[in-house]
Coordinates of C-alpha atoms (C1' of nucleotides) in Angstrom, one line a residue:
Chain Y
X1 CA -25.6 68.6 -41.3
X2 CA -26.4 67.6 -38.0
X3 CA -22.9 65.9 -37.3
X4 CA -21.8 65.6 -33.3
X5 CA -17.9 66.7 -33.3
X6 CA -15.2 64.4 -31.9
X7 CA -14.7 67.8 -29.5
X8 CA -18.1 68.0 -28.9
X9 CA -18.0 64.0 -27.4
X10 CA -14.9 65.0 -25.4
X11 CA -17.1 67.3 -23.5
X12 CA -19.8 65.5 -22.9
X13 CA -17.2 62.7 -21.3
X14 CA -15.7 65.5 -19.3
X15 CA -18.7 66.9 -18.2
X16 CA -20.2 63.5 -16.9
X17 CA -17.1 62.9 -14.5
X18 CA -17.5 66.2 -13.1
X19 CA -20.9 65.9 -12.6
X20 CA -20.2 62.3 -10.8
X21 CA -22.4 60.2 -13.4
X22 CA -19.1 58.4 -14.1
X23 CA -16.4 58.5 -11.2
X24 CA -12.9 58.0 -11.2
X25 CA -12.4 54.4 -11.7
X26 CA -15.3 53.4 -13.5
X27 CA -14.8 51.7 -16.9
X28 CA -17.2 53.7 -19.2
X29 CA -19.3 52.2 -22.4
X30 CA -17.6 50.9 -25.4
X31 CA -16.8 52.9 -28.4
X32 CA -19.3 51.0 -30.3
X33 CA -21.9 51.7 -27.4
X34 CA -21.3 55.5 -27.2
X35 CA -21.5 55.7 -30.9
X36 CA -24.7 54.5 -30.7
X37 CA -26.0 56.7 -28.1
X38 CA -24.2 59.4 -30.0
X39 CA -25.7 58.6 -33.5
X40 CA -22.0 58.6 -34.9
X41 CA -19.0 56.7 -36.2
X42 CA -16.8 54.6 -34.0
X43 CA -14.2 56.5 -35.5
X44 CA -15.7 60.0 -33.9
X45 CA -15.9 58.5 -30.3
X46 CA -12.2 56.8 -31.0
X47 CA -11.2 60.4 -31.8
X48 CA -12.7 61.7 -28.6
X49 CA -11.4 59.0 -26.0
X50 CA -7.9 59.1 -27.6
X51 CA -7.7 62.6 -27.4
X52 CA -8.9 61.8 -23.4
X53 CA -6.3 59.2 -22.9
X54 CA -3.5 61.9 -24.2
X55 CA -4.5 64.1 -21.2
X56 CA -4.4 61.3 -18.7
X57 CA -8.2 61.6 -17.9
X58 CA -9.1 58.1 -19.1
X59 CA -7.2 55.0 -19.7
X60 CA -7.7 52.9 -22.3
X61 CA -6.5 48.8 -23.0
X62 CA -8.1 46.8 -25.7
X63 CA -10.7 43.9 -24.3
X64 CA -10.8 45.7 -20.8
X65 CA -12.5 49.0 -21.8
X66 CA -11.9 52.7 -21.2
X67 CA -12.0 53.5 -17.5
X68 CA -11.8 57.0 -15.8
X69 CA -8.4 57.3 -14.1
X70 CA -8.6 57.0 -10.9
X71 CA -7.0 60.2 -10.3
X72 CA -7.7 62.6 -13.1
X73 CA -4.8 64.7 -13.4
X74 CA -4.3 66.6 -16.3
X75 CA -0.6 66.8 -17.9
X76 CA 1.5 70.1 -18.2
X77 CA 3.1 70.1 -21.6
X78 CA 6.1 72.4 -21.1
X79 CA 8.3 73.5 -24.0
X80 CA 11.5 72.1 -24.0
X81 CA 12.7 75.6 -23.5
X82 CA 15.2 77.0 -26.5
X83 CA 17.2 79.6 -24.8
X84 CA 17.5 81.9 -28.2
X85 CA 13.8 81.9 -28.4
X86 CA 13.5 82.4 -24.4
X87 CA 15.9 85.2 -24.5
X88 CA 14.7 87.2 -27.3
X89 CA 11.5 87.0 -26.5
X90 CA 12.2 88.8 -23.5
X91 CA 13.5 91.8 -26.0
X92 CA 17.1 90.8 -25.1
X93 CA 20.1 90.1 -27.8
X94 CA 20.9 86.4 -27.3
X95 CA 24.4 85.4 -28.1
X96 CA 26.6 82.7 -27.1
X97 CA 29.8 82.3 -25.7
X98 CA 31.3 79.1 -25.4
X99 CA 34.0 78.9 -22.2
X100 CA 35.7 75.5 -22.9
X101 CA 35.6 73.1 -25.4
X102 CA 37.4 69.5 -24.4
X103 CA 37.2 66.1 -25.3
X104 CA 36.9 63.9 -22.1
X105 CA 35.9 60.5 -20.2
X106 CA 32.5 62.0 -18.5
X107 CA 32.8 61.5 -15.1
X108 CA 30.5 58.4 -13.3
X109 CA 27.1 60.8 -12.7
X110 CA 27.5 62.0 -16.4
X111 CA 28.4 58.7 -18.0
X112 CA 25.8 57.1 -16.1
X113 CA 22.9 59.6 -17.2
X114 CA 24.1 59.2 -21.0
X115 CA 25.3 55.4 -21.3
X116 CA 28.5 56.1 -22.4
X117 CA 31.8 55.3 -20.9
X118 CA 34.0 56.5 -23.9
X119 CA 35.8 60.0 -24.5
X120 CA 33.2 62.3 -25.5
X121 CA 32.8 66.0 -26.6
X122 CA 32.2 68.4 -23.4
X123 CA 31.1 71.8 -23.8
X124 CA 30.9 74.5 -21.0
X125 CA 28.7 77.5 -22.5
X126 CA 27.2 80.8 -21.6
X127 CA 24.1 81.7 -22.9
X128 CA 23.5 85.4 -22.7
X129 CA 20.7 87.6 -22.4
X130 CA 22.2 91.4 -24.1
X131 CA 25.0 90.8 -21.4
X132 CA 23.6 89.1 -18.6
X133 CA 24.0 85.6 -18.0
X134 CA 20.8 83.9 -18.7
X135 CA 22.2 80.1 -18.0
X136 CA 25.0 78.0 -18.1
X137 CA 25.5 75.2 -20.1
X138 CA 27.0 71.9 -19.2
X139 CA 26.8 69.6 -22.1
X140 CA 28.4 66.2 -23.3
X141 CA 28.1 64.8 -26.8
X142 CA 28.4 62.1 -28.1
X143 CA 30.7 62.0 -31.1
X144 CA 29.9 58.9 -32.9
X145 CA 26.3 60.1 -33.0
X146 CA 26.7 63.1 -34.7
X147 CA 28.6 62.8 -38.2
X148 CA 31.0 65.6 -38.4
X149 CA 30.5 67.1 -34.9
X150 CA 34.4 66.8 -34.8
X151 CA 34.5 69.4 -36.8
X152 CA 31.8 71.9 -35.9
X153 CA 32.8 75.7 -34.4
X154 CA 30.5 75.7 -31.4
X155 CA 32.1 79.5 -30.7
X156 CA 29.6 80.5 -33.3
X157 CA 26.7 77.9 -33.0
X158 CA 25.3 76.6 -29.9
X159 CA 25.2 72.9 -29.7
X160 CA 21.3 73.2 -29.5
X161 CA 20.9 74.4 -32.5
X162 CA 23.4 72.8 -34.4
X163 CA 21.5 69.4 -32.9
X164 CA 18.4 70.2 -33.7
X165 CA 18.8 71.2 -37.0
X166 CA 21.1 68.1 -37.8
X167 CA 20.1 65.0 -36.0
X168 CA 16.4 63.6 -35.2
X169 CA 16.1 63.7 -32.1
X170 CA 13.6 61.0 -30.4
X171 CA 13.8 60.4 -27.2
X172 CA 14.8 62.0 -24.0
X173 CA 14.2 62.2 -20.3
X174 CA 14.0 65.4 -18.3
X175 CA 14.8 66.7 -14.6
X176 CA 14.1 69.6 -12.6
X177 CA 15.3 70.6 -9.7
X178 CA 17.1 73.4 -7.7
X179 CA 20.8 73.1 -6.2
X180 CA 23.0 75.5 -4.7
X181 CA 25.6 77.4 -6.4
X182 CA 29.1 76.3 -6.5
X183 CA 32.1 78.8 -6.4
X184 CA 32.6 78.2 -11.0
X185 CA 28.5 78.6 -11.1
X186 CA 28.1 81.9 -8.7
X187 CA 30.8 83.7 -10.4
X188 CA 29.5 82.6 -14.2
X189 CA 25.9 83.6 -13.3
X190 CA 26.9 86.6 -11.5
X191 CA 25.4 85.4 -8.1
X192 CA 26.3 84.1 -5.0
X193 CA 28.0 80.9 -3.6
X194 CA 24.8 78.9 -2.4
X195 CA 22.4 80.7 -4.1
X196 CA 19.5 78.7 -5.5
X197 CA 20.0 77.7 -9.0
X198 CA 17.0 76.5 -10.9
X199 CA 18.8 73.1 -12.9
X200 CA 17.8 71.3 -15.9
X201 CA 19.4 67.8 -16.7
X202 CA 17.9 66.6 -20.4
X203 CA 19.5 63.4 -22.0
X204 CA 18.3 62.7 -25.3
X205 CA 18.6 59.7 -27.9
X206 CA 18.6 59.2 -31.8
X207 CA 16.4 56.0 -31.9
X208 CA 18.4 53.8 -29.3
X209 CA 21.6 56.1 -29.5
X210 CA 22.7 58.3 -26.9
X211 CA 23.5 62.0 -28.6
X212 CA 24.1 64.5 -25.8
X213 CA 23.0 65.1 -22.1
X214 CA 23.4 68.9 -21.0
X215 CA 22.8 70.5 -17.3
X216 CA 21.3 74.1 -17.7
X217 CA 21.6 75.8 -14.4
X218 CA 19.7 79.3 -14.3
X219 CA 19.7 81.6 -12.3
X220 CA 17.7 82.8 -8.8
X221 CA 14.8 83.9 -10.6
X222 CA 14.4 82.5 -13.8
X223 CA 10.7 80.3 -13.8
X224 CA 9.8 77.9 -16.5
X225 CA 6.0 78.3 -16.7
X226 CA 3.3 76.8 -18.8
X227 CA -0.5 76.0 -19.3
X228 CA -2.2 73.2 -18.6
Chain U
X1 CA -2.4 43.2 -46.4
X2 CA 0.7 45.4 -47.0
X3 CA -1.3 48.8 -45.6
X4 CA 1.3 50.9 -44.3
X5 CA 0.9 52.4 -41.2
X6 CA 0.6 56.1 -40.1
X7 CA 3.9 55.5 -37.4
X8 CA 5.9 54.4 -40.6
X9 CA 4.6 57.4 -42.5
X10 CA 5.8 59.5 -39.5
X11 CA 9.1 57.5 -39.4
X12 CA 9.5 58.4 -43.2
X13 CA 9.2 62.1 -42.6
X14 CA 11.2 62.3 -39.8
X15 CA 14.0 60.5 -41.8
X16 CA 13.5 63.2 -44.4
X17 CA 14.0 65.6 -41.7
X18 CA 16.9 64.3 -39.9
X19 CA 19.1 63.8 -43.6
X20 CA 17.9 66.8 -45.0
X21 CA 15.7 66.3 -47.7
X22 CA 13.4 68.2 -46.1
X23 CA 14.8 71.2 -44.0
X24 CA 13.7 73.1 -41.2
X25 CA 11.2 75.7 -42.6
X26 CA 10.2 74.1 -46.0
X27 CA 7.1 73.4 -46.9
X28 CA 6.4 69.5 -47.5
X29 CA 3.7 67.9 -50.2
X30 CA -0.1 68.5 -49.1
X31 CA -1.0 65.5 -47.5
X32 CA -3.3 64.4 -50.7
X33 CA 0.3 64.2 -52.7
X34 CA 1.8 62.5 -49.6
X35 CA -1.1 59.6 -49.8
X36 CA -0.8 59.1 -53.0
X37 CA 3.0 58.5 -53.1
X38 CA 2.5 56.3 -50.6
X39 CA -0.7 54.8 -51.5
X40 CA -2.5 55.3 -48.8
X41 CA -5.4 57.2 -48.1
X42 CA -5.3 60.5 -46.8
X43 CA -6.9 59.9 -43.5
X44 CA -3.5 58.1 -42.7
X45 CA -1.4 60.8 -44.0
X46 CA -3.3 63.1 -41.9
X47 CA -3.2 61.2 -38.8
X48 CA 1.1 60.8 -38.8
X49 CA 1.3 65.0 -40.0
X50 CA -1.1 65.8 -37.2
X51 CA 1.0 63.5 -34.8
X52 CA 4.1 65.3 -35.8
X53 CA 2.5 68.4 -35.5
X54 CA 1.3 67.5 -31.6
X55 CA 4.7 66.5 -31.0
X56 CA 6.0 70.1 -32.4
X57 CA 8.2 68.8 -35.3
X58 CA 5.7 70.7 -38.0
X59 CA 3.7 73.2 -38.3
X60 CA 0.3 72.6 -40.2
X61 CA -1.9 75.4 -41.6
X62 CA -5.0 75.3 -43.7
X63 CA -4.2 76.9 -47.1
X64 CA -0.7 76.9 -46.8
X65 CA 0.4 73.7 -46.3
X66 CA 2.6 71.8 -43.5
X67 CA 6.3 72.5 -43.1
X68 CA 8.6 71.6 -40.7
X69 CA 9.3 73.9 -37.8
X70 CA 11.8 76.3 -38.4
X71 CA 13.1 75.0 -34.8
X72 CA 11.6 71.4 -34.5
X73 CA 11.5 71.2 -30.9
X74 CA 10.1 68.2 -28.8
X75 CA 7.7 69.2 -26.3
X76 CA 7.8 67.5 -22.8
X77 CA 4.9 66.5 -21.1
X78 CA 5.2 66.5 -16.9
X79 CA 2.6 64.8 -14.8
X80 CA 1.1 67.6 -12.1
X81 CA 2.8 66.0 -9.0
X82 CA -0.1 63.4 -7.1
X83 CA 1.7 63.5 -3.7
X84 CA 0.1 60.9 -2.6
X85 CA 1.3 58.6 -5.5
X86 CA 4.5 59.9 -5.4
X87 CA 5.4 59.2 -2.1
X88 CA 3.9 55.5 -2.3
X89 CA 5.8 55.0 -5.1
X90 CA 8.9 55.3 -3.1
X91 CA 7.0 52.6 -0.6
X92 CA 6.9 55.2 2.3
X93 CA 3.4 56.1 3.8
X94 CA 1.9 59.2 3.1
X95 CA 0.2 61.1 5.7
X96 CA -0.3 64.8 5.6
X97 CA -0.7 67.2 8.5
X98 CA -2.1 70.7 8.1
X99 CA -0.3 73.4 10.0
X100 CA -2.5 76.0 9.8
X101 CA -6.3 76.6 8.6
X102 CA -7.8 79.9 8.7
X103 CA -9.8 82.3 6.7
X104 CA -8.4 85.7 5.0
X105 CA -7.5 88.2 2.2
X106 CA -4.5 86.7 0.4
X107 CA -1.4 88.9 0.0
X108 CA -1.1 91.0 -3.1
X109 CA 0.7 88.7 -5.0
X110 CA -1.3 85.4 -4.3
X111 CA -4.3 88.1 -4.9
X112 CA -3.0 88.7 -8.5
X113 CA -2.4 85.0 -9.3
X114 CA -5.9 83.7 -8.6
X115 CA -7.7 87.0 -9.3
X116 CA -9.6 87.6 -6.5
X117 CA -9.5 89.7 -3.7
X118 CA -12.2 89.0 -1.3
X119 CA -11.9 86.6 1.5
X120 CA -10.3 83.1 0.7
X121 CA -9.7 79.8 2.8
X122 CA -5.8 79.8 3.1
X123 CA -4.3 76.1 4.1
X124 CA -0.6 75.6 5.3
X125 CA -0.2 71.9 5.6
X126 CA 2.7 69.4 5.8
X127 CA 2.5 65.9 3.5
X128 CA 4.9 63.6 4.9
X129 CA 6.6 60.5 3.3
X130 CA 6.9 58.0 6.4
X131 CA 8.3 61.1 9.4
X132 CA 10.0 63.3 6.5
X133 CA 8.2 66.0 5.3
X134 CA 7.9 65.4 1.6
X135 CA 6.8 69.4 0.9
X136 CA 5.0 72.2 2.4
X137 CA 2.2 73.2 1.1
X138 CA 0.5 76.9 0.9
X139 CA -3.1 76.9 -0.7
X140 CA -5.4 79.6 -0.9
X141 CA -8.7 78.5 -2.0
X142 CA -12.2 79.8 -3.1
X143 CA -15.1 78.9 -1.0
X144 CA -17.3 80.2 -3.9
X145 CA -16.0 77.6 -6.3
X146 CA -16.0 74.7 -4.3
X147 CA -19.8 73.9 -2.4
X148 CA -19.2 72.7 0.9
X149 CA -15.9 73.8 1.1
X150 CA -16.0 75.4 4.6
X151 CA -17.3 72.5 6.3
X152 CA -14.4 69.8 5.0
X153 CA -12.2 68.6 7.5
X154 CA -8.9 69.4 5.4
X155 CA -6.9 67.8 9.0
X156 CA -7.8 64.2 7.5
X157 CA -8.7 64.8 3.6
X158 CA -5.7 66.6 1.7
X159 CA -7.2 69.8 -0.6
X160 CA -5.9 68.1 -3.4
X161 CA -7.7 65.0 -3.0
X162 CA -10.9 66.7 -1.7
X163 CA -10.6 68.8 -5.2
X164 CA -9.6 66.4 -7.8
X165 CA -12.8 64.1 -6.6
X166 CA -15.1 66.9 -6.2
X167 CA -14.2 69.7 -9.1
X168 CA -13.9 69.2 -12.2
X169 CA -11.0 71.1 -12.9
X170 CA -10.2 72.5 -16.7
X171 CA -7.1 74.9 -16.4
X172 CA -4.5 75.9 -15.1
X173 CA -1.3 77.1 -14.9
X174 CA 1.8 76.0 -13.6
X175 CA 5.2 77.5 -12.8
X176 CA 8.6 75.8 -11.6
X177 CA 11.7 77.9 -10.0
X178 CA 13.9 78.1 -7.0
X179 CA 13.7 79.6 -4.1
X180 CA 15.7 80.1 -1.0
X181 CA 14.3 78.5 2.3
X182 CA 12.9 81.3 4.5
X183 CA 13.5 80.8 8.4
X184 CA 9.5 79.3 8.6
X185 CA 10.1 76.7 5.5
X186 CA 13.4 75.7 6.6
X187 CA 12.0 74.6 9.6
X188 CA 9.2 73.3 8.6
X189 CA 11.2 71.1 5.4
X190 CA 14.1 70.3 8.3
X191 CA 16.3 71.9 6.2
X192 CA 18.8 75.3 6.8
X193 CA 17.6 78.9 6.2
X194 CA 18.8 79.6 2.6
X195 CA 19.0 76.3 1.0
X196 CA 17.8 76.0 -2.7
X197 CA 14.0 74.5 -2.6
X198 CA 12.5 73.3 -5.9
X199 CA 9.4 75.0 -6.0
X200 CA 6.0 75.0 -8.1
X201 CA 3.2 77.1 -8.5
X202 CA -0.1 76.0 -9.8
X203 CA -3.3 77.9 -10.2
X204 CA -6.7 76.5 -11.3
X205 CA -9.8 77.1 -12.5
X206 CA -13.1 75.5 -13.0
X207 CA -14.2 76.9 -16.2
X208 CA -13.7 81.3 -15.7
X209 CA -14.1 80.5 -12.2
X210 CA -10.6 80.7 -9.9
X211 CA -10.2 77.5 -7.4
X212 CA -7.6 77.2 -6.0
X213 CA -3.7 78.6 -6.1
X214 CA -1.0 76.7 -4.6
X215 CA 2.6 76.9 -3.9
X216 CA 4.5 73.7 -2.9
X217 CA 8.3 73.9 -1.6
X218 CA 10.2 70.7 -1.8
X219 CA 13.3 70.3 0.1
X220 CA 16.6 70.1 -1.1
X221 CA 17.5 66.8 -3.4
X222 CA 13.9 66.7 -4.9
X223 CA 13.4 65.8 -8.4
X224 CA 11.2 66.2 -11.0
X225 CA 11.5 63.8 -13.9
X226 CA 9.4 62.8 -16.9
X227 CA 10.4 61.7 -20.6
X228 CA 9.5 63.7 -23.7
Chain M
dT1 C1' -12.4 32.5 -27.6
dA2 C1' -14.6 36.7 -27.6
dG3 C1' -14.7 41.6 -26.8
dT4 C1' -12.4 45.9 -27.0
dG5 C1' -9.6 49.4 -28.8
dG6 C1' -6.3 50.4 -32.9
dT7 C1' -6.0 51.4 -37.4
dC8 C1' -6.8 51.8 -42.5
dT9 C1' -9.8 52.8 -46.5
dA10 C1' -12.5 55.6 -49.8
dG11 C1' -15.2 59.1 -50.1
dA12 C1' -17.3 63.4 -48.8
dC13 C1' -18.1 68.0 -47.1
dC14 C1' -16.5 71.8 -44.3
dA15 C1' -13.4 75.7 -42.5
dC16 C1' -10.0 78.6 -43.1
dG17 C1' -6.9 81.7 -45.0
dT18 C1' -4.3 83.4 -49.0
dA19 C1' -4.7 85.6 -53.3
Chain W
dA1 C1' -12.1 81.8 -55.7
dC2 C1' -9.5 78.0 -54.5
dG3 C1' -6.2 74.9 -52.3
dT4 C1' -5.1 72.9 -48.0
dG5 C1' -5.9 70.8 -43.7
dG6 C1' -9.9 69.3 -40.4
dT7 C1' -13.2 66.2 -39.8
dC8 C1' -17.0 62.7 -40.3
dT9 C1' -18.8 58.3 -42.2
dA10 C1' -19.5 53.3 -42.9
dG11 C1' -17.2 49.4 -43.1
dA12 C1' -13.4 46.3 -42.5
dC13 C1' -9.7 43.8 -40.4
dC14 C1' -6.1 43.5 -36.9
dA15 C1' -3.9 43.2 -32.1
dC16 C1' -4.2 42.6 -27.7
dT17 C1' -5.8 40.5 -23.5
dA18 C1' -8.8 38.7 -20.0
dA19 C1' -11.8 34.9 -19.2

DNA sequence: TAGTGGTCTAGACCACGTA
DNA sequence: ACGTGGTCTAGACCACTAA
């Protein structure tokens, strides 16, 4: 069989924007068109493009066409990093220690980020790394989204865990930035006041349902890295 | 026609997921028992397990089967930072000033990132967002990947501009952390010696060929944000 | 209204990896 | 060897949206 692969049409897309026969901003042929000039299925091209339009090189909208994005930029996928995994892939024992366990009104930042204005669950963890401090963990559940998270022992499962193996989670945002250490976070971490902290803020939903958002502050350090 | 779609069959199995039926680790009906439970044909089965499996929820291998992740963990997905666009967005100008163009060895370290060690042109340069510096910007760059590259005038093109329009760039990598200002940056980001700056590395390549490694420092209060 | 992408079908063959 | 996912085909209808 002399069958053109939908991978094999990607690269041919890709390799006339680099060589300028399509530029940034111009809308390409149709799928019917290419499968033509391809001698394939419009389902083969439709693999292709879509597969295109996942990496943010070309944008696609029904009646208008595919177009090459004006800026092709490529999109990192990072790993929503799970700290045992992190951990004992560096060789290190990961355990957990959980430093205070309350249920709370969030304050305004917090109860902003999750949509909630209602007591909620509030952990304060410690992550470790054999005995080092690898983060610390600032989370806020919500109670009414988890069945039964009353009644859960986070001392001897980490709230990650226990979420991901119980609820589906769907949606979330994510934030990275790096603030200075307070006086509470130096001395957790084992660092010093002001020191640059690498922060994570991640809020996520169950369909339209806030569940938890959590502040992971790392570090001087620690670097989240990934492929393009 | 009451075809059902491949979102519902995705929606399905995550419902399965989230009360249990199916648990983290088991391995779920080929996708030819899947179809026909819910009469469908198995190019729709195939199209919500390999969406799934994109997303990180399952884990598909030929022979064995698909089964959910041990650790079902959405994976986020960060645009690489377009300066330009970001600063627009905010509805400030952009305009970018280089500090410094000159031609050298790069430092061991920035030697070891791109993987070369000959001569390289290194860029310090300053995008602003109105009279604020929005980042600095260090770039080292390889005149052998990039034709013409010695005779751009980087003082009213930005590198990144110049490269996105004129390599086609396949790979990369890309690393986030924080770092303390340095007496140079913090002068140079108007901000104290010390602070916490957000910072990201990125290195490129065109193919096997290195292009370009850069390391942008953004001043304290900078954000990164995305959904997953 | 018409053109484009989005999706589903039914069938086929292939590639891979376990046994 | 054989079972599973990976992919391609040819055709069809639908959904969206600019003209």
């Amino acid at each position: 069989m002399s069958q053109i692969s939908w991978q094999a049409i990607r690269g041919e897309v890709e390799r006339r924007v680099s060589t300028g026969i399509w530029r940034p901003g111009d809308t390409i042929p149709s799928e019917a068109a290419l499968a033509e000039e391809f001698a394939c299925a419009r389902a083969t091209v439709n693999r292709a493009l879509r597969s295109l339009a996942e990496d943010g090189m070309v944008e696609r909208r029904r009646r208008t066409g595919t177009r090459i994005a004006p800026l092709p930029s490529p999109k990192a996928r990072i790993p929503v990093p799970l700290l045992r995994a992190e951990v004992e892939a560096t060789g290190a024992a990961y355990t957990y220690r959980l430093l205070r366990r309350r249920l709370a009104a969030p304050p305004a930042l917090v109860a902003q980020r999750i949509g909630l204005r209602g007591r909620l669950v509030n952990l304060r963890a410690l992550p470790l790394a054999g005995a080092k401090p690898y983060c610390l963990e600032e989370r806020w559940l919500n109670p009414e989204a988890v069945p039964g998270l009353l009644d859960v022992d986070f001392a001897t499962v980490s709230a990650n865990e226990y979420l991901l193996a119980h609820v589906p989670l769907s949606k979330g945002t994510l934030a990275l930035s790096a603030a200075p250490a307070g006086a509470a976070e130096a001395k957790a971490l084992a660092t010093g006041i002001g020191k640059p902290l690498f922060e994570m803020i991640r809020t996520t939903w169950s369909g339209t349902c806030p569940v938890t958002t959590v502040r992971l502050l790392f570090p001087p350090g620690y670097r989240l890295e990934t492929v393009v």
